[in-house]
PDB file of C-alpha atoms in Angstrom:
ATOM      1  CA  SER A   1       0.042  -0.121  -0.097  1.00 40.00           C
ATOM      2  CA  HIS A   2       1.265   3.419  -0.717  1.00 45.00           C
ATOM      3  CA  SER A   3      -0.096   6.893  -1.040  1.00 49.00           C
ATOM      4  CA  SER A   4      -0.549   8.850  -4.198  1.00 53.00           C
ATOM      5  CA  PRO A   5       0.927  12.026  -3.215  1.00 52.00           C
ATOM      6  CA  ALA A   6      -0.291  13.853  -6.262  1.00 50.00           C
ATOM      7  CA  ALA A   7      -3.848  12.780  -5.829  1.00 46.00           C
ATOM      8  CA  GLY A   8      -3.709  14.784  -2.686  1.00 44.00           C
ATOM      9  CA  LYS A   9      -5.500  12.109  -0.336  1.00 40.00           C
ATOM     10  CA  GLU A  10      -3.884   9.296   1.581  1.00 39.00           C
ATOM     11  CA  GLU A  11      -4.863   5.919  -0.186  1.00 37.00           C
ATOM     12  CA  ALA A  12      -4.920   2.263   0.587  1.00 35.00           C
ATOM     13  CA  SER A  13      -4.228   0.142  -2.241  1.00 37.00           C
ATOM     14  CA  ASP A  14      -2.631  -3.055  -3.021  1.00 37.00           C
ATOM     15  CA  ASP A  15       0.616  -2.079  -4.894  1.00 42.00           C
ATOM     16  CA  PHE A  16       0.713  -4.659  -7.719  1.00 38.00           C
ATOM     17  CA  GLY A  17      -2.993  -5.584  -8.301  1.00 37.00           C
ATOM     18  CA  LEU A  18      -2.677  -8.832  -6.544  1.00 36.00           C
ATOM     19  CA  GLY A  19      -5.937  -8.350  -4.466  1.00 39.00           C
ATOM     20  CA  GLY A  20      -6.258  -9.722  -1.003  1.00 40.00           C
ATOM     21  CA  SER A  21      -7.113  -8.303   2.591  1.00 41.00           C
ATOM     22  CA  GLU A  22      -5.538  -5.520   4.349  1.00 46.00           C
ATOM     23  CA  GLY A  23      -6.124  -3.872   7.824  1.00 47.00           C
ATOM     24  CA  VAL A  24      -5.005  -0.236   7.810  1.00 48.00           C
ATOM     25  CA  THR A  25      -4.703   2.117  10.875  1.00 47.00           C
ATOM     26  CA  GLU A  26      -4.006   5.718  10.350  1.00 47.00           C
ATOM     27  CA  THR A  27      -3.527   8.593  12.668  1.00 50.00           C
ATOM     28  CA  THR A  28      -3.436  12.089  11.664  1.00 50.00           C
ATOM     29  CA  ASP A  29      -2.565  15.407  13.582  1.00 50.00           C
ATOM     30  CA  SER A  30      -4.089  18.245  11.715  1.00 51.00           C
ATOM     31  CA  GLY A  31      -4.457  20.094  14.946  1.00 57.00           C
ATOM     32  CA  SER A  32      -0.528  20.364  15.651  1.00 58.00           C
ATOM     33  CA  SER A  33       1.644  23.380  15.340  1.00 68.00           C
ATOM     34  CA  TRP A  34       3.552  21.423  12.856  1.00 71.00           C
ATOM     35  CA  PRO A  35       4.008  23.364   9.463  1.00 88.00           C
ATOM     36  CA  VAL A  36       2.901  20.274   7.508  1.00 90.00           C
ATOM     37  CA  ASP A  37       0.198  17.901   8.089  1.00 90.00           C
ATOM     38  CA  SER A  38       1.157  14.327   9.137  1.00 91.00           C
ATOM     39  CA  LEU A  39      -0.051  10.836   9.101  1.00 87.00           C
ATOM     40  CA  ILE A  40       1.166   7.584  10.589  1.00 91.00           C
ATOM     41  CA  ARG A  41      -0.019   4.404   8.716  1.00 87.00           C
ATOM     42  CA  LEU A  42       0.325   0.800   9.581  1.00 90.00           C
ATOM     43  CA  ALA A  43      -1.025  -1.809   7.318  1.00 88.00           C
ATOM     44  CA  VAL A  44      -1.269  -5.612   7.496  1.00 88.00           C
ATOM     45  CA  LYS A  45      -1.851  -7.172   4.129  1.00 81.00           C
ATOM     46  CA  ARG A  46      -2.181 -10.645   2.718  1.00 78.00           C
ATOM     47  CA  PRO A  47      -2.294 -10.498  -0.963  1.00 71.00           C
ATOM     48  CA  ASN A  48      -3.760 -13.385  -3.183  1.00 67.00           C
ATOM     49  CA  SER A  49      -1.281 -15.404  -4.594  1.00 63.00           C
ATOM     50  CA  GLY A  50       0.056 -18.916  -4.748  1.00 58.00           C
ATOM     51  CA  LYS A  51       2.193 -18.399  -1.547  1.00 64.00           C
ATOM     52  CA  GLN A  52       0.906 -17.463   1.784  1.00 71.00           C
ATOM     53  CA  VAL A  53       2.610 -13.849   1.858  1.00 79.00           C
ATOM     54  CA  TRP A  54       2.140 -11.498   4.723  1.00 83.00           C
ATOM     55  CA  GLN A  55       3.131  -7.795   4.573  1.00 87.00           C
ATOM     56  CA  ILE A  56       3.299  -5.306   7.296  1.00 92.00           C
ATOM     57  CA  GLU A  57       3.913  -1.754   6.354  1.00 92.00           C
ATOM     58  CA  GLY A  58       4.470   1.580   8.252  1.00 94.00           C
ATOM     59  CA  ASN A  59       4.541   4.739   6.550  1.00 94.00           C
ATOM     60  CA  LEU A  60       5.020   8.390   7.651  1.00 95.00           C
ATOM     61  CA  VAL A  61       3.348  10.966   5.291  1.00 92.00           C
ATOM     62  CA  PHE A  62       4.153  14.641   5.305  1.00 94.00           C
ATOM     63  CA  SER A  63       1.716  16.914   3.261  1.00 92.00           C
ATOM     64  CA  LYS A  64       1.331  20.558   2.760  1.00 94.00           C
ATOM     65  CA  ASP A  65      -1.273  22.633   0.599  1.00 91.00           C
ATOM     66  CA  ILE A  66      -0.430  26.255  -0.488  1.00 93.00           C
ATOM     67  CA  GLY A  67      -3.193  27.662  -2.403  1.00 93.00           C
ATOM     68  CA  GLN A  68      -4.229  25.084  -4.986  1.00 94.00           C
ATOM     69  CA  LEU A  69      -0.852  23.180  -4.949  1.00 95.00           C
ATOM     70  CA  HIS A  70      -0.663  20.159  -2.817  1.00 92.00           C
ATOM     71  CA  ALA A  71       2.685  18.500  -1.810  1.00 94.00           C
ATOM     72  CA  ALA A  72       3.332  15.072  -0.188  1.00 92.00           C
ATOM     73  CA  LEU A  73       6.308  13.106   0.934  1.00 95.00           C
ATOM     74  CA  ASP A  74       5.776   9.181   2.078  1.00 94.00           C
ATOM     75  CA  LEU A  75       8.463   7.375   3.728  1.00 97.00           C
ATOM     76  CA  GLY A  76       7.765   3.626   4.553  1.00 96.00           C
ATOM     77  CA  ALA A  77       9.174   0.360   5.292  1.00 96.00           C
ATOM     78  CA  VAL A  78       7.689  -3.022   4.379  1.00 93.00           C
ATOM     79  CA  PHE A  79       8.410  -6.657   6.101  1.00 93.00           C
ATOM     80  CA  VAL A  80       7.365  -9.456   3.810  1.00 88.00           C
ATOM     81  CA  SER A  81       7.146 -13.197   4.827  1.00 85.00           C
ATOM     82  CA  HIS A  82       6.105 -15.798   2.757  1.00 76.00           C
ATOM     83  CA  ARG A  83       5.633 -19.595   3.471  1.00 68.00           C
ATOM     84  CA  ARG A  84       5.023 -22.394   1.129  1.00 62.00           C
ATOM     85  CA  LYS A  85       1.242 -23.019   0.842  1.00 63.00           C
ATOM     86  CA  GLY A  86       0.193 -25.759   3.117  1.00 62.00           C
ATOM     87  CA  THR A  87       3.215 -25.924   5.488  1.00 60.00           C
ATOM     88  CA  ASN A  88       4.953 -23.872   8.223  1.00 61.00           C
ATOM     89  CA  TYR A  89       8.214 -23.601   5.893  1.00 58.00           C
ATOM     90  CA  THR A  90       9.046 -20.017   5.696  1.00 60.00           C
ATOM     91  CA  GLU A  91      10.519 -19.406   2.135  1.00 69.00           C
ATOM     92  CA  GLY A  92      11.888 -15.888   2.643  1.00 76.00           C
ATOM     93  CA  LYS A  93      11.698 -12.729   4.756  1.00 85.00           C
ATOM     94  CA  PHE A  94      12.831  -9.406   3.727  1.00 87.00           C
ATOM     95  CA  VAL A  95      12.527  -5.541   4.478  1.00 92.00           C
ATOM     96  CA  ASP A  96      12.346  -2.925   1.801  1.00 93.00           C
ATOM     97  CA  ALA A  97      12.125   0.858   2.200  1.00 96.00           C
ATOM     98  CA  THR A  98       9.815   2.787   0.316  1.00 95.00           C
ATOM     99  CA  TYR A  99       9.461   6.542  -0.921  1.00 96.00           C
ATOM    100  CA  ALA A 100       6.962   8.585  -2.929  1.00 94.00           C
ATOM    101  CA  ALA A 101       6.932  12.099  -3.415  1.00 95.00           C
ATOM    102  CA  GLY A 102       4.253  14.279  -5.561  1.00 93.00           C
ATOM    103  CA  LEU A 103       2.947  17.523  -6.354  1.00 95.00           C
ATOM    104  CA  ALA A 104      -0.557  18.078  -7.625  1.00 94.00           C
ATOM    105  CA  TYR A 105      -2.508  21.358  -8.759  1.00 96.00           C
ATOM    106  CA  GLY A 106      -6.163  21.775  -8.010  1.00 95.00           C
ATOM    107  CA  ILE A 107      -8.122  22.395 -11.177  1.00 96.00           C
ATOM    108  CA  THR A 108     -11.369  22.230  -9.292  1.00 95.00           C
ATOM    109  CA  ASP A 109     -12.432  21.459  -5.785  1.00 90.00           C
ATOM    110  CA  SER A 110     -12.763  17.895  -6.736  1.00 95.00           C
ATOM    111  CA  LEU A 111     -10.173  17.480  -9.523  1.00 97.00           C
ATOM    112  CA  ARG A 112      -6.352  17.471  -9.282  1.00 96.00           C
ATOM    113  CA  LEU A 113      -3.718  17.122 -12.007  1.00 97.00           C
ATOM    114  CA  GLY A 114      -0.258  15.984 -10.778  1.00 96.00           C
ATOM    115  CA  ALA A 115       2.959  13.867 -10.982  1.00 96.00           C
ATOM    116  CA  GLU A 116       4.644  11.763  -8.441  1.00 94.00           C
ATOM    117  CA  VAL A 117       7.674   9.545  -7.945  1.00 96.00           C
ATOM    118  CA  PHE A 118       7.570   6.162  -6.360  1.00 94.00           C
ATOM    119  CA  GLY A 119      10.414   3.800  -5.465  1.00 95.00           C
ATOM    120  CA  VAL A 120      11.525   0.812  -3.276  1.00 94.00           C
ATOM    121  CA  VAL A 121      14.971   0.003  -1.850  1.00 95.00           C
ATOM    122  CA  GLY A 122      15.837  -3.619  -0.928  1.00 92.00           C
ATOM    123  CA  VAL A 123      17.188  -3.155   2.432  1.00 93.00           C
ATOM    124  CA  TYR A 124      17.310  -6.643   4.132  1.00 90.00           C
ATOM    125  CA  PRO A 125      18.946  -8.620   3.090  1.00 85.00           C
ATOM    126  CA  LYS A 126      20.725  -5.849   0.810  1.00 88.00           C
ATOM    127  CA  ASP A 127      19.319  -6.627  -2.657  1.00 83.00           C
ATOM    128  CA  ASP A 128      19.698  -4.156  -5.467  1.00 88.00           C
ATOM    129  CA  SER A 129      17.328  -6.381  -7.750  1.00 88.00           C
ATOM    130  CA  ARG A 130      14.381  -5.286  -5.529  1.00 87.00           C
ATOM    131  CA  SER A 131      15.184  -1.657  -5.729  1.00 94.00           C
ATOM    132  CA  PHE A 132      13.556   0.770  -8.283  1.00 96.00           C
ATOM    133  CA  THR A 133      12.267   4.137  -9.177  1.00 97.00           C
ATOM    134  CA  MET A 134       9.189   5.010 -11.178  1.00 97.00           C
ATOM    135  CA  ALA A 135       7.682   8.498 -12.040  1.00 97.00           C
ATOM    136  CA  GLY A 136       4.547   9.713 -13.973  1.00 97.00           C
ATOM    137  CA  PRO A 137       1.646  11.714 -14.226  1.00 97.00           C
ATOM    138  CA  ASP A 138      -1.816  11.288 -12.546  1.00 95.00           C
ATOM    139  CA  ILE A 139      -5.124  12.705 -12.126  1.00 97.00           C
ATOM    140  CA  GLY A 140      -7.166  12.389  -9.026  1.00 94.00           C
ATOM    141  CA  PHE A 141     -10.914  13.099  -8.588  1.00 95.00           C
ATOM    142  CA  THR A 142     -12.684  13.299  -5.267  1.00 92.00           C
ATOM    143  CA  HIS A 143     -16.368  13.407  -4.132  1.00 93.00           C
ATOM    144  CA  GLY A 144     -17.374  13.481  -0.439  1.00 90.00           C
ATOM    145  CA  ARG A 145     -15.676  10.626   1.127  1.00 89.00           C
ATOM    146  CA  THR A 146     -14.775   8.760  -2.153  1.00 92.00           C
ATOM    147  CA  TRP A 147     -11.676   9.390  -4.293  1.00 85.00           C
ATOM    148  CA  LEU A 148     -10.402   7.859  -7.727  1.00 92.00           C
ATOM    149  CA  THR A 149      -6.732   8.044  -8.921  1.00 89.00           C
ATOM    150  CA  LEU A 150      -5.692   7.232 -12.412  1.00 94.00           C
ATOM    151  CA  GLY A 151      -2.113   7.541 -13.419  1.00 94.00           C
ATOM    152  CA  ALA A 152       0.993   5.823 -15.264  1.00 96.00           C
ATOM    153  CA  LEU A 153       4.260   5.436 -13.720  1.00 96.00           C
ATOM    154  CA  ILE A 154       7.262   5.004 -15.947  1.00 97.00           C
ATOM    155  CA  GLY A 155      10.379   3.173 -14.727  1.00 97.00           C
ATOM    156  CA  VAL A 156      13.273   5.336 -14.661  1.00 96.00           C
ATOM    157  CA  THR A 157      16.033   2.903 -13.313  1.00 96.00           C
ATOM    158  CA  GLU A 158      17.192  -0.504 -14.481  1.00 93.00           C
ATOM    159  CA  ASN A 159      15.064  -2.738 -12.178  1.00 93.00           C
ATOM    160  CA  ALA A 160      11.803  -1.003 -12.598  1.00 95.00           C
ATOM    161  CA  ALA A 161       9.169  -1.958 -14.848  1.00 94.00           C
ATOM    162  CA  ASP A 162       8.710  -0.173 -18.088  1.00 96.00           C
ATOM    163  CA  TRP A 163       5.529   1.308 -17.067  1.00 95.00           C
ATOM    164  CA  MET A 164       2.701   0.493 -14.612  1.00 93.00           C
ATOM    165  CA  PRO A 165      -0.756   1.802 -15.103  1.00 92.00           C
ATOM    166  CA  ARG A 166      -2.547   2.711 -11.796  1.00 86.00           C
ATOM    167  CA  LEU A 167      -6.192   2.899 -10.804  1.00 87.00           C
ATOM    168  CA  ILE A 168      -6.703   3.461  -7.234  1.00 82.00           C
ATOM    169  CA  TRP A 169     -10.354   3.800  -5.741  1.00 87.00           C
ATOM    170  CA  ALA A 170     -10.757   4.479  -2.086  1.00 82.00           C
ATOM    171  CA  ILE A 171     -13.622   5.404   0.368  1.00 83.00           C
ATOM    172  CA  LYS A 172     -12.802   7.107   3.624  1.00 77.00           C
ATOM    173  CA  PHE A 173     -14.472   5.669   6.571  1.00 72.00           C
TER     174      PHE A 173
END
């Protein structure tokens, strides 16, 4: 799960369209004296796949609105453990750091055009093959407690996919 900084909202998603279940806890502190809005997110995910995969993700998100311009920075860490299905044998555990940053401009109260950068760094065990950076445009639409983000990230480093279409739909509870 990661935020879409350019969309102007914090969003829960499964990063690679794997589906599955996710529990998310978010805490915001909009009444503080900080010069930026901040959010702490903790998510536990179990994507649908051939293996039993568990992911625990924590993020610190900082954002600032200046007129119609919205800026955001999302720094996180993901712990992943996967077991061979039907056994207690652990096939692998790893930790990745994640980062995302974006800018968006509000065209109307409900429509934002923006651009963002998203990346992963393979931290433990150190593995550059898990590290990549992607960047691209997106458009965000909000209505009440619902928002939709459409975007396309383009790989800018060697290990990144050539491109990754994105569709994120979320409802704030």
